[in-house]
Amino acid sequence: VLRATTAISAAIAHGVNSIIPVADLDTARKYQEEGYIVAAERNGQVVEGFDLGNSPYSYMNPDLKGKDVVLTTTNGTRAIDMAKHMDQVVIGALVNLDSVIQYLTEQNKSVLLLGSGWKGKFNLEDSICAGAIADALIQTGNFKAEEDSTIAAKYIARSARENIFGFLKASSHRRRLRNLNLNKDMKYCLTPNTLDVIPVLKGNAIVNVSHALVEK
Amino acid sequence: VLRATTAISAAIAHGVNSIIPVADLDTARKYQEEGYIVAAERNGQVVEGFDLGNSPYSYMNPDLKGKDVVLTTTNGTRAIDMAKHMDQVVIGALVNLDSVIQYLTEQNKSVLLLGSGWKGKFNLEDSICAGAIADALIQTGNFKAEEDSTIAAKYIARSARENIFGFLKASSHRRRLRNLNLNKDMKYCLTPNTLDVIPVLKGNAIVNVSHALVEK
């Protein structure tokens, strides 16, 4: 949620053709040598020598419309890499929360909610997002929580939902990001349902689901 | 909480001299050969060939007064083993919640709350207990949460506190225990503040803190 999956959703919503997630900087550099536009973020900042980081605003650039952008981030793209062997990988964020919930409800398949976290550790914002998705799916009556962590995430999401931004003021991760002067990004990332996109992994690239269906 | 740390607290409160936690069954068998009373639980049941499991009620036996009891459990004693190199290990459960909170408040040192979980995975009951401790410590004004998981646990504890037993009806772990007909144990384990003991690790044995201080 802060910020890879939000940036991916924003990119897809603003006309970027695809995001190619890669787990490490070496792979990112190889794509760069081949002439790709490459975004690389580590510890909240753009890595030196790369064009973009993971601020969602940087993907609203008209020059990126129709382009394929390679992306590597501290946590998000590693989680996508871990999940790539699943039947389907859907990119969820708060900005596209209801779109993802609707899509998963329609698919009616088993769902594993994988939060990227922060350097291998639990974080609040991904748990709030996962918990909100779980809560909505369970309420359809067609899904049940298999793990205690899902139930916990549901209650964390309920505790936070009136004011996610305020809730995260207590979060170490948020404090870290505040130090980087990312208040504007934070507000964007933590405002639910501003985008109607469902980014999914197709081969090695993330595209909007409608695009993925057309090409099937 | 379900049930190793509750059983340890009950044992200490009912006059057992010490509990010697061991991580594996082989070590437990060696103690048995030396003539110790040995309790061994795996997957919620007493392991064949051992005297006791981890039901708190089994430690209220007058025959155990003044005795040293060796204990190995699926999750709890492994967590204690992981923590044994810390400055001090305090055994927390819901049954001795306020005693542990008061002790940690008085000590005024950094606290790492380690939930045993279930076979390496998150569980609700340990998170509720850890979250209740964290919530109380933070409210003293002398402690702050360093990790998002602490903040999450605090909110899970708040969601559960009116009816911990009811809250855990949704838990897979609870369902598992219900299958073993452990309703009486569950009620005991999930009722806060019935015991005024602070079990701490001293050398290789868990004793009440007053005992540990006297012997220092």
PDB file of C-alpha atoms in Angstrom, chain B residues 21-192:
ATOM      1  CA  PRO B  21      10.723 -26.099  29.993  1.00  0.00           C
ATOM      2  CA  VAL B  22      12.379 -28.217  27.307  1.00  0.00           C
ATOM      3  CA  ALA B  23      11.953 -27.766  23.575  1.00  0.00           C
ATOM      4  CA  ASP B  24      11.972 -31.362  22.362  1.00  0.00           C
ATOM      5  CA  LEU B  25      10.700 -34.815  23.321  1.00  0.00           C
ATOM      6  CA  ASP B  26      14.173 -36.395  23.421  1.00  0.00           C
ATOM      7  CA  THR B  27      15.263 -34.039  26.188  1.00  0.00           C
ATOM      8  CA  ALA B  28      11.967 -34.672  27.969  1.00  0.00           C
ATOM      9  CA  ARG B  29      12.603 -38.450  27.864  1.00  0.00           C
ATOM     10  CA  LYS B  30      16.085 -37.997  29.338  1.00  0.00           C
ATOM     11  CA  TYR B  31      14.593 -36.137  32.311  1.00  0.00           C
ATOM     12  CA  GLN B  32      12.026 -38.920  32.642  1.00  0.00           C
ATOM     13  CA  GLU B  33      14.811 -41.505  32.845  1.00  0.00           C
ATOM     14  CA  GLU B  34      16.336 -39.456  35.672  1.00  0.00           C
ATOM     15  CA  GLY B  35      13.087 -39.769  37.618  1.00  0.00           C
ATOM     16  CA  TYR B  36      11.518 -36.364  36.954  1.00  0.00           C
ATOM     17  CA  ILE B  37       7.772 -35.870  36.566  1.00  0.00           C
ATOM     18  CA  VAL B  38       7.514 -34.990  32.877  1.00  0.00           C
ATOM     19  CA  ALA B  39       4.666 -33.320  30.990  1.00  0.00           C
ATOM     20  CA  ALA B  40       4.624 -33.535  27.196  1.00  0.00           C
ATOM     21  CA  GLU B  41       2.014 -32.127  24.858  1.00  0.00           C
ATOM     22  CA  ARG B  42       1.931 -32.254  21.062  1.00  0.00           C
ATOM     23  CA  ASN B  43      -1.040 -31.135  18.959  1.00  0.00           C
ATOM     24  CA  GLY B  44      -3.158 -30.521  22.035  1.00  0.00           C
ATOM     25  CA  GLN B  45      -2.799 -34.019  23.500  1.00  0.00           C
ATOM     26  CA  VAL B  46      -0.647 -35.759  26.123  1.00  0.00           C
ATOM     27  CA  VAL B  47       2.178 -37.602  24.365  1.00  0.00           C
ATOM     28  CA  GLU B  48       2.023 -41.358  24.990  1.00  0.00           C
ATOM     29  CA  GLY B  49       4.310 -42.469  27.770  1.00  0.00           C
ATOM     30  CA  PHE B  50       4.247 -39.168  29.680  1.00  0.00           C
ATOM     31  CA  ASP B  51       2.554 -38.270  32.955  1.00  0.00           C
ATOM     32  CA  LEU B  52       0.894 -34.985  32.054  1.00  0.00           C
ATOM     33  CA  GLY B  53       0.025 -32.666  29.164  1.00  0.00           C
ATOM     34  CA  ASN B  54      -0.593 -28.939  29.308  1.00  0.00           C
ATOM     35  CA  SER B  55      -4.082 -28.773  30.764  1.00  0.00           C
ATOM     36  CA  PRO B  56      -3.894 -26.220  33.588  1.00  0.00           C
ATOM     37  CA  TYR B  57      -6.217 -28.371  35.704  1.00  0.00           C
ATOM     38  CA  SER B  58      -3.738 -31.238  35.767  1.00  0.00           C
ATOM     39  CA  TYR B  59      -1.294 -28.999  37.675  1.00  0.00           C
ATOM     40  CA  MET B  60      -3.712 -28.374  40.539  1.00  0.00           C
ATOM     41  CA  ASN B  61      -2.877 -31.792  41.941  1.00  0.00           C
ATOM     42  CA  PRO B  62      -1.669 -31.714  45.602  1.00  0.00           C
ATOM     43  CA  ASP B  63       0.827 -34.492  44.743  1.00  0.00           C
ATOM     44  CA  LEU B  64       2.740 -31.956  42.623  1.00  0.00           C
ATOM     45  CA  LYS B  65       3.226 -29.415  45.438  1.00  0.00           C
ATOM     46  CA  GLY B  66       6.889 -28.607  45.930  1.00  0.00           C
ATOM     47  CA  LYS B  67       7.894 -30.706  42.920  1.00  0.00           C
ATOM     48  CA  ASP B  68       9.922 -29.761  39.845  1.00  0.00           C
ATOM     49  CA  VAL B  69       8.023 -30.646  36.666  1.00  0.00           C
ATOM     50  CA  VAL B  70       9.599 -30.883  33.214  1.00  0.00           C
ATOM     51  CA  LEU B  71       7.358 -29.586  30.406  1.00  0.00           C
ATOM     52  CA  THR B  72       7.526 -29.715  26.611  1.00  0.00           C
ATOM     53  CA  THR B  73       4.714 -28.358  24.437  1.00  0.00           C
ATOM     54  CA  THR B  74       4.022 -27.848  20.720  1.00  0.00           C
ATOM     55  CA  ASN B  75       4.591 -24.096  20.794  1.00  0.00           C
ATOM     56  CA  GLY B  76       5.025 -22.575  24.244  1.00  0.00           C
ATOM     57  CA  THR B  77       8.232 -24.222  25.379  1.00  0.00           C
ATOM     58  CA  ARG B  78       9.820 -23.564  21.971  1.00  0.00           C
ATOM     59  CA  ALA B  79       9.115 -19.858  22.377  1.00  0.00           C
ATOM     60  CA  ILE B  80      10.692 -19.943  25.845  1.00  0.00           C
ATOM     61  CA  ASP B  81      13.714 -21.701  24.366  1.00  0.00           C
ATOM     62  CA  MET B  82      14.020 -18.941  21.722  1.00  0.00           C
ATOM     63  CA  ALA B  83      13.855 -16.265  24.415  1.00  0.00           C
ATOM     64  CA  LYS B  84      16.202 -17.831  26.964  1.00  0.00           C
ATOM     65  CA  HIS B  85      19.163 -15.565  26.156  1.00  0.00           C
ATOM     66  CA  MET B  86      17.245 -12.382  26.986  1.00  0.00           C
ATOM     67  CA  ASP B  87      17.949 -10.513  30.254  1.00  0.00           C
ATOM     68  CA  GLN B  88      14.825 -11.975  31.769  1.00  0.00           C
ATOM     69  CA  VAL B  89      11.970 -14.168  30.528  1.00  0.00           C
ATOM     70  CA  VAL B  90       8.543 -13.536  32.082  1.00  0.00           C
ATOM     71  CA  ILE B  91       5.730 -16.005  31.407  1.00  0.00           C
ATOM     72  CA  GLY B  92       2.535 -14.145  30.520  1.00  0.00           C
ATOM     73  CA  ALA B  93      -0.980 -15.471  30.120  1.00  0.00           C
ATOM     74  CA  LEU B  94      -4.445 -14.013  30.492  1.00  0.00           C
ATOM     75  CA  VAL B  95      -4.852 -15.652  33.920  1.00  0.00           C
ATOM     76  CA  ASN B  96      -1.984 -13.547  35.328  1.00  0.00           C
ATOM     77  CA  LEU B  97      -2.342 -10.546  32.984  1.00  0.00           C
ATOM     78  CA  ASP B  98      -2.452  -7.720  35.527  1.00  0.00           C
ATOM     79  CA  SER B  99       0.351  -9.233  37.634  1.00  0.00           C
ATOM     80  CA  VAL B 100       2.617  -9.343  34.573  1.00  0.00           C
ATOM     81  CA  ILE B 101       1.644  -5.803  33.549  1.00  0.00           C
ATOM     82  CA  GLN B 102       2.386  -4.499  37.038  1.00  0.00           C
ATOM     83  CA  TYR B 103       5.727  -6.299  37.149  1.00  0.00           C
ATOM     84  CA  LEU B 104       6.818  -5.030  33.707  1.00  0.00           C
ATOM     85  CA  THR B 105       5.712  -1.507  34.606  1.00  0.00           C
ATOM     86  CA  GLU B 106       7.811  -1.598  37.777  1.00  0.00           C
ATOM     87  CA  GLN B 107      10.830  -3.039  35.978  1.00  0.00           C
ATOM     88  CA  ASN B 108      10.577  -0.224  33.391  1.00  0.00           C
ATOM     89  CA  LYS B 109      12.865  -1.964  30.897  1.00  0.00           C
ATOM     90  CA  SER B 110      12.455  -2.598  27.163  1.00  0.00           C
ATOM     91  CA  VAL B 111       9.918  -5.363  26.602  1.00  0.00           C
ATOM     92  CA  LEU B 112       9.781  -7.777  23.688  1.00  0.00           C
ATOM     93  CA  LEU B 113       6.402  -9.544  23.631  1.00  0.00           C
ATOM     94  CA  LEU B 114       6.854 -12.982  22.063  1.00  0.00           C
ATOM     95  CA  GLY B 115       3.673 -14.892  21.244  1.00  0.00           C
ATOM     96  CA  SER B 116       4.183 -18.636  20.907  1.00  0.00           C
ATOM     97  CA  GLY B 117       1.688 -18.872  18.058  1.00  0.00           C
ATOM     98  CA  TRP B 118       0.682 -22.190  16.550  1.00  0.00           C
ATOM     99  CA  LYS B 119       3.356 -24.204  14.736  1.00  0.00           C
ATOM    100  CA  GLY B 120       5.261 -21.126  13.664  1.00  0.00           C
ATOM    101  CA  LYS B 121       2.142 -19.209  12.656  1.00  0.00           C
ATOM    102  CA  PHE B 122       0.341 -16.225  14.129  1.00  0.00           C
ATOM    103  CA  ASN B 123      -2.538 -16.965  16.466  1.00  0.00           C
ATOM    104  CA  LEU B 124      -5.231 -14.772  17.952  1.00  0.00           C
ATOM    105  CA  GLU B 125      -5.095 -15.691  21.647  1.00  0.00           C
ATOM    106  CA  ASP B 126      -1.390 -14.923  22.088  1.00  0.00           C
ATOM    107  CA  SER B 127      -1.812 -11.685  20.139  1.00  0.00           C
ATOM    108  CA  ILE B 128      -4.747 -10.673  22.340  1.00  0.00           C
ATOM    109  CA  CYS B 129      -2.643 -11.303  25.447  1.00  0.00           C
ATOM    110  CA  ALA B 130       0.424  -9.506  24.055  1.00  0.00           C
ATOM    111  CA  GLY B 131      -1.764  -6.638  22.841  1.00  0.00           C
ATOM    112  CA  ALA B 132      -3.414  -6.231  26.247  1.00  0.00           C
ATOM    113  CA  ILE B 133       0.025  -6.058  27.892  1.00  0.00           C
ATOM    114  CA  ALA B 134       1.257  -3.566  25.262  1.00  0.00           C
ATOM    115  CA  ASP B 135      -1.860  -1.419  25.622  1.00  0.00           C
ATOM    116  CA  ALA B 136      -1.440  -1.165  29.401  1.00  0.00           C
ATOM    117  CA  LEU B 137       2.299  -0.449  29.198  1.00  0.00           C
ATOM    118  CA  ILE B 138       1.836   2.248  26.539  1.00  0.00           C
ATOM    119  CA  GLN B 139      -0.842   3.872  28.687  1.00  0.00           C
ATOM    120  CA  THR B 140       1.658   4.318  31.541  1.00  0.00           C
ATOM    121  CA  GLY B 141       3.434   6.818  29.286  1.00  0.00           C
ATOM    122  CA  ASN B 142       6.786   5.109  29.901  1.00  0.00           C
ATOM    123  CA  PHE B 143       6.666   2.711  26.960  1.00  0.00           C
ATOM    124  CA  LYS B 144       6.169   3.222  23.249  1.00  0.00           C
ATOM    125  CA  ALA B 145       5.465   0.714  20.491  1.00  0.00           C
ATOM    126  CA  GLU B 146       8.477   0.193  18.236  1.00  0.00           C
ATOM    127  CA  GLU B 147       6.787  -2.171  15.813  1.00  0.00           C
ATOM    128  CA  ASP B 148       3.588  -2.112  13.763  1.00  0.00           C
ATOM    129  CA  SER B 149       2.798  -5.603  15.042  1.00  0.00           C
ATOM    130  CA  THR B 150       2.573  -4.210  18.592  1.00  0.00           C
ATOM    131  CA  ILE B 151       0.079  -1.562  17.498  1.00  0.00           C
ATOM    132  CA  ALA B 152      -1.931  -4.187  15.627  1.00  0.00           C
ATOM    133  CA  ALA B 153      -1.960  -6.502  18.658  1.00  0.00           C
ATOM    134  CA  LYS B 154      -3.184  -3.620  20.821  1.00  0.00           C
ATOM    135  CA  TYR B 155      -6.188  -3.100  18.561  1.00  0.00           C
ATOM    136  CA  ILE B 156      -6.903  -6.839  18.336  1.00  0.00           C
ATOM    137  CA  ALA B 157      -6.914  -6.969  22.137  1.00  0.00           C
ATOM    138  CA  ARG B 158      -9.324  -4.031  22.257  1.00  0.00           C
ATOM    139  CA  SER B 159     -11.615  -5.743  19.729  1.00  0.00           C
ATOM    140  CA  ALA B 160     -11.627  -8.911  21.838  1.00  0.00           C
ATOM    141  CA  ARG B 161     -11.631  -7.681  25.403  1.00  0.00           C
ATOM    142  CA  GLU B 162     -15.379  -7.607  26.042  1.00  0.00           C
ATOM    143  CA  ASN B 163     -15.679 -11.304  25.251  1.00  0.00           C
ATOM    144  CA  ILE B 164     -12.423 -13.094  24.545  1.00  0.00           C
ATOM    145  CA  PHE B 165     -14.083 -16.496  24.490  1.00  0.00           C
ATOM    146  CA  GLY B 166     -16.709 -15.342  21.993  1.00  0.00           C
ATOM    147  CA  PHE B 167     -14.104 -13.552  19.885  1.00  0.00           C
ATOM    148  CA  LEU B 168     -12.077 -16.744  19.594  1.00  0.00           C
ATOM    149  CA  LYS B 169     -15.053 -18.724  18.345  1.00  0.00           C
ATOM    150  CA  ALA B 170     -13.935 -17.380  14.970  1.00  0.00           C
ATOM    151  CA  SER B 171     -10.437 -18.783  15.422  1.00  0.00           C
ATOM    152  CA  SER B 172      -9.172 -21.887  13.659  1.00  0.00           C
ATOM    153  CA  HIS B 173      -7.072 -22.687  16.692  1.00  0.00           C
ATOM    154  CA  ARG B 174     -10.123 -22.580  18.910  1.00  0.00           C
ATOM    155  CA  ARG B 175     -12.019 -24.835  16.494  1.00  0.00           C
ATOM    156  CA  ARG B 176      -9.129 -27.272  16.710  1.00  0.00           C
ATOM    157  CA  LEU B 177      -9.221 -27.249  20.503  1.00  0.00           C
ATOM    158  CA  ARG B 178     -13.005 -27.579  20.576  1.00  0.00           C
ATOM    159  CA  ASN B 179     -12.598 -30.805  18.644  1.00  0.00           C
ATOM    160  CA  LEU B 180     -10.510 -32.090  21.526  1.00  0.00           C
ATOM    161  CA  ASN B 181     -13.325 -31.310  24.008  1.00  0.00           C
ATOM    162  CA  LEU B 182     -11.306 -28.710  25.827  1.00  0.00           C
ATOM    163  CA  ASN B 183     -14.125 -26.281  26.563  1.00  0.00           C
ATOM    164  CA  LYS B 184     -13.403 -26.285  30.312  1.00  0.00           C
ATOM    165  CA  ASP B 185      -9.703 -25.586  29.666  1.00  0.00           C
ATOM    166  CA  MET B 186     -10.590 -22.839  27.191  1.00  0.00           C
ATOM    167  CA  LYS B 187     -12.789 -21.033  29.709  1.00  0.00           C
ATOM    168  CA  TYR B 188     -10.023 -21.227  32.310  1.00  0.00           C
ATOM    169  CA  CYS B 189      -7.318 -20.022  29.912  1.00  0.00           C
ATOM    170  CA  LEU B 190      -9.417 -17.131  28.564  1.00  0.00           C
ATOM    171  CA  THR B 191     -10.595 -15.705  31.890  1.00  0.00           C
ATOM    172  CA  PRO B 192      -8.247 -12.846  32.807  1.00  0.00           C
TER     173      PRO B 192
END
